[in-house]
Each structure stands twice: as C-alpha cells, then as structure tokens.
Amino acid sequence: MPLDAAGPRLNGAKVAVVAVVGAGPAGAACAAALQAAGLAVTVFDKSRGVGGRMSTRRTRYTDAQGAEHTVHFDHGAQHVGARHAAFVQLMQAAVQAGCAVPWQPVVDGEAESPSRQRFLPVPGMPALCQHLLRGVTVQLQATVSALQRTPQGDWALTLAEHAAEPLPFDHVVLAMPPAQAAVLLAPHHAAWAEALRGVVMNPCWTLMAVSSAAPLASLTWDAQVPAAGPLAWVSRNHRRPGRATPPGCASWVAQARADWSLQHLEDDPQQVITALLAALAHSVGQPLDVHYSAVHRWRYALPAAVAAATPPAPWWDAALGLGVCGDGLGGPDVESAWLSGDALARSMLNTLPAATAR
Ligand SMILES: Cc1cc2nc3c(=O)[nH]c(=O)nc-3n(C[C@H](O)[C@H](O)[C@H](O)COP(=O)(O)OP(=O)(O)OC[C@H]3O[C@@H](n4cnc5c(N)ncnc54)[C@H](O)[C@@H]3O)c2cc1C
C-alpha cells in the first residue's frame, strides 16, 4: 500500500488508519476483520508476544543433578470451546492451517460431553492469535499509556516505552481487560469508563510444576475439577500435544478457585506454591516428587459478570472513532472475546463511509 505524508492510500483514496490496543483474541479478531476489509491496522500489546490470557510459558530450569530442561506450561486459558457457528468455522480453519487440534480432554475419568466442540491451539496457546494476526502490523512491548484527541479530531497514542511523538490514528479500538480499558477511556467516554469499572474480574493464582512421572502411570485423566479445596482445575499439562516436558516427567497446571485466589492475592508467592502443591498432591491422591514449581498471579483472570451494555454491545462510537471489545463485554471465555472483537469490526465497517475511506 503506497504511503505518503497524508497517510496510506489505496487507488488514490485515503485509507482509514486504526490502532487496536491488545493482541488477545478480541483484539486479534477485530484487527483481522478490519485489515481484511482494507483498513490499515496496527496492533499494540504491552507483552512480549500476542495471545493475551491465551498464553504458554516457556521455562528453563536445572534439576538436582544439574541437567537443564525446557518445559512449556499453558498457564492461562486451558482450551477453546466453540458453540457459535462463526467461531466453530474459525476454529476448523485453524485446524486446517495446522495451528489448532480438536481436543476432548478426559476430565475426572469421564470424557467431556461432545455437545461443545473443544480445540487446543498448537504448539502453544498463542498460536490462534498468531494465525489471526498473520499479515497485520503488530508492535509488541508497546504499552499504550494515554489516548489524546488532536485538534484535527484524530487520536494520538502515547507509548510508555517510547519517548517519541504520540502516534496519530483515525480510529482506536481498546481490546483489553475492563479495568485497564477504563483508565484510557475515562477522559473521552465517562459512561463507558464507569460501566467498565463496574465489571468485577476474578483473580486466579496458577501453579506450574514438574514431577517424576513414574508413580503416576495408573492415572487416566487429562484434567480434574476438584469438588472442594483451593483448586478449581488441575491439568496434566504434559498430555497436551506440542508442550515440551522433560523425559520421565509429568508437568502440571493447577488453577486456584476465585475465592481462594482473592483471599491470598497479596500472599508471598512461596507460600502460595506450598499451599497449592499440597492441594495438588491431595487432588492427585499421592505425594509428588516435585522437581520444579512456580506460580503466576492473574490479577484480572475472568469476569465475574459482564458489563451492562451502554449502548448494547458492541461498543462503537462512530463520532469519536472509538471502540471497545473483550471478554468483559461478552462472557468469560475465548469464544466470547473473539465474537466481541469480530462484531465490533462489523459495526465499524457499517458506519465508515467506505472500507478504505476515512
Ligand atoms: C487462568 C485462566 C484460565 C482461563 N481458562 C479459559 C479456558 O479454559 N477457556 C476459555 O475459553 N477461556 C479461558 N480463560 C479466559 C480467556 O483467556 C479470556 O476470556 C480471553 O483471553 C479474553 O480475551 P481478550 O482479548 O478480551 O483479553 P486478553 O486475552 O487479556 O488480551 C488483552 C491484551 O491487552 C494487552 N494490554 C492490556 N493493557 C494494555 C496497554 N495499556 N497497552 C497495550 N496492551 C495492553 C494485554 O497484554 C493482553 O495481551 C482463562 C483465563 C485465565 C486467566
């Protein structure tokens, strides 16, 4: 696309320039649909990779014998459930493209009901957003710290990591957890900022551990949903395709309940590791010979309830050129986040004079 001082052009017409803040499933869905319609999209994310809470941590550790190992933990979203036809289609296309596989984990000894199709991005959870964002300009380690209106009615984005001049855009999409979006929105859309501040996000302490596999040979399940105790979900992470695990070892991801996580939110991580390792051993039914352990604290893991829609979702203010999407508006999962980003893109395209015009 030819660039000139007045911005990108296609067939002589000015192309709308859009900033999408957040490279999780909502931002990736919105960016992909806008880019496919001919808009010039740049995605900004403060992290080192795309995917948001769909994340896989690559860890290196040294065992007691001094050997170095690499292990991959899916420490955020565990799998992708699909009900809505458009999302099922997207996930089937992702399977065709080799970046997801159908995934029906055995939970608590029972195969999960096939009524809801489940998928697992491969080789790690970010693969789905990487697939969506193929061909889209993405700036990583780019925290949007402020949004300003210019006298010309454009948007200027300030990046915390870059002291340079704020970057100009015609339209801005905020695709991030509600509390973070509310801060950027407050000077420009008080009603939306207030509605987002009212969305309660539950926290989640997540344990990642490696143990010897030998004593666990009789286990047949992929995941457990403990009925009581601190843990809400236990995953035998090494049974997921593509996730590196040291030979002879089992890897575990155990996610604490929201109420337990809230109660222990500011605890020392070492205390949390001790408590969650004990809960994990209890859940597995035997002591674990642990070689490695760590915790991650998700301060904003999942919305307890979604935002009251003012106006009804998706949130797009055509006059301001400002939109909001994310799971805080739709529901606590990847599918809802994707649907919210995709719907926002469609609303934007409906109100823009033409796909390529400003
Ligand atoms: C522990 C846990 C378990 C989960 N389990 C499941 C599951 O099994 N199945 C399921 O479907 N869902 C699950 N989820 C929920 C799912 O991950 C989320 O619903 C989904 O990722 C929300 O997508 P999003 O795009 O709205 O936000 P996110 O995925 O959070 O993406 C937002 C992005 O915005 C970026 N960002 C924030 N502020 C800024 C800023 N100022 N500047 C630049 N970038 C910024 C962040 O770095 C992030 O990458 C789980 C989540 C957690 C935490």
Tab-separated table of C-alpha atoms and ligand atoms in Angstrom, residues 21-27 44-47 51-54 75-81 142-144 175-177 180 184 204 206 255 298 300-302 326-327 331-335 337, ligand 1:
chain	number	residue	atom	x	y	z
A	21	VAL	CA	-4.760	-1.922	21.682
A	22	GLY	CA	-4.461	-5.531	22.881
A	23	ALA	CA	-3.416	-8.644	20.938
A	24	GLY	CA	-5.619	-11.166	22.777
A	25	PRO	CA	-8.454	-12.957	20.962
A	26	ALA	CA	-10.750	-9.885	20.975
A	27	GLY	CA	-8.145	-7.507	19.521
A	44	PHE	CA	-0.165	-2.670	20.089
A	45	ASP	CA	0.465	-5.009	23.002
A	46	LYS	CA	2.465	-4.452	26.151
A	47	SER	CA	3.583	-8.109	26.306
A	51	GLY	CA	-2.375	-14.042	22.734
A	52	GLY	CA	-3.195	-12.156	25.944
A	53	ARG	CA	-4.529	-14.595	28.520
A	54	MET	CA	-4.177	-17.387	25.912
A	75	HIS	CA	-0.878	-21.232	32.461
A	76	GLY	CA	-3.862	-19.133	31.263
A	77	ALA	CA	-6.747	-20.344	29.098
A	78	GLN	CA	-6.857	-24.141	29.056
A	79	HIS	CA	-8.744	-24.844	25.870
A	80	VAL	CA	-11.084	-23.159	23.413
A	81	GLY	CA	-14.763	-24.123	23.494
A	142	ALA	CA	4.285	-1.291	23.432
A	143	THR	CA	2.134	-0.182	26.376
A	144	VAL	CA	-0.426	2.441	25.406
A	175	ALA	CA	-9.309	-4.729	23.434
A	176	MET	CA	-8.003	-5.231	26.954
A	177	PRO	CA	-9.358	-6.194	30.397
A	180	GLN	CA	-7.224	-1.241	32.043
A	184	LEU	CA	-7.637	5.060	28.877
A	204	CYS	CA	-6.537	-16.624	39.722
A	206	THR	CA	-1.919	-20.632	38.898
A	255	GLN	CA	-5.618	-23.150	38.931
A	298	TRP	CA	-3.598	-13.385	37.224
A	300	TYR	CA	-7.678	-9.976	36.153
A	301	ALA	CA	-8.386	-13.574	35.118
A	302	LEU	CA	-12.074	-13.857	34.293
A	326	GLY	CA	-13.137	-8.000	25.037
A	327	ASP	CA	-14.445	-10.701	27.336
A	331	GLY	CA	-18.519	-13.519	28.527
A	332	PRO	CA	-15.649	-15.219	30.309
A	333	ASP	CA	-14.026	-17.163	27.510
A	334	VAL	CA	-12.042	-17.013	24.289
A	335	GLU	CA	-15.090	-17.523	22.089
A	337	ALA	CA	-13.849	-12.369	23.335
B	1	LIG	C1	-6.309	-18.665	34.402
B	1	LIG	C2	-7.235	-18.505	33.247
B	1	LIG	C3	-7.910	-19.610	32.717
B	1	LIG	C4	-8.759	-19.457	31.613
B	1	LIG	N1	-9.337	-20.575	31.065
B	1	LIG	C5	-10.050	-20.438	29.922
B	1	LIG	C6	-10.474	-21.589	29.204
B	1	LIG	O1	-10.171	-22.719	29.557
B	1	LIG	N2	-11.219	-21.401	28.075
B	1	LIG	C7	-11.529	-20.147	27.614
B	1	LIG	O2	-12.185	-20.023	26.566
B	1	LIG	N3	-11.111	-19.042	28.264
B	1	LIG	C8	-10.365	-19.163	29.390
B	1	LIG	N4	-9.881	-18.051	30.015
B	1	LIG	C9	-10.355	-16.723	29.592
B	1	LIG	C10	-9.723	-16.227	28.290
B	1	LIG	O3	-8.326	-16.327	28.344
B	1	LIG	C11	-10.156	-14.767	28.125
B	1	LIG	O4	-11.576	-14.714	28.150
B	1	LIG	C12	-9.674	-14.167	26.811
B	1	LIG	O5	-8.274	-14.300	26.671
B	1	LIG	C13	-10.045	-12.690	26.794
B	1	LIG	O6	-9.553	-12.137	25.601
B	1	LIG	P1	-9.363	-10.555	25.462
B	1	LIG	O7	-8.800	-10.328	24.099
B	1	LIG	O8	-10.625	-9.880	25.831
B	1	LIG	O9	-8.297	-10.144	26.581
B	1	LIG	P2	-6.801	-10.675	26.826
B	1	LIG	O10	-6.639	-12.066	26.377
B	1	LIG	O11	-6.496	-10.354	28.254
B	1	LIG	O12	-5.918	-9.716	25.885
B	1	LIG	C14	-5.755	-8.361	26.232
B	1	LIG	C15	-4.372	-7.903	25.795
B	1	LIG	O13	-4.267	-6.495	26.041
B	1	LIG	C16	-2.924	-6.210	26.411
B	1	LIG	N5	-2.922	-4.911	27.098
B	1	LIG	C17	-3.563	-4.582	28.254
B	1	LIG	N6	-3.340	-3.275	28.536
B	1	LIG	C18	-2.558	-2.778	27.543
B	1	LIG	C19	-1.996	-1.491	27.257
B	1	LIG	N7	-2.218	-0.423	28.069
B	1	LIG	N8	-1.239	-1.331	26.147
B	1	LIG	C20	-1.001	-2.391	25.304
B	1	LIG	N9	-1.508	-3.634	25.527
B	1	LIG	C21	-2.285	-3.811	26.622
B	1	LIG	C22	-2.531	-7.394	27.278
B	1	LIG	O14	-1.120	-7.546	27.316
B	1	LIG	C23	-3.227	-8.553	26.560
B	1	LIG	O15	-2.339	-9.193	25.637
B	1	LIG	C24	-8.988	-18.174	31.082
B	1	LIG	C25	-8.295	-17.074	31.594
B	1	LIG	C26	-7.421	-17.237	32.654
B	1	LIG	C27	-6.647	-16.060	33.151
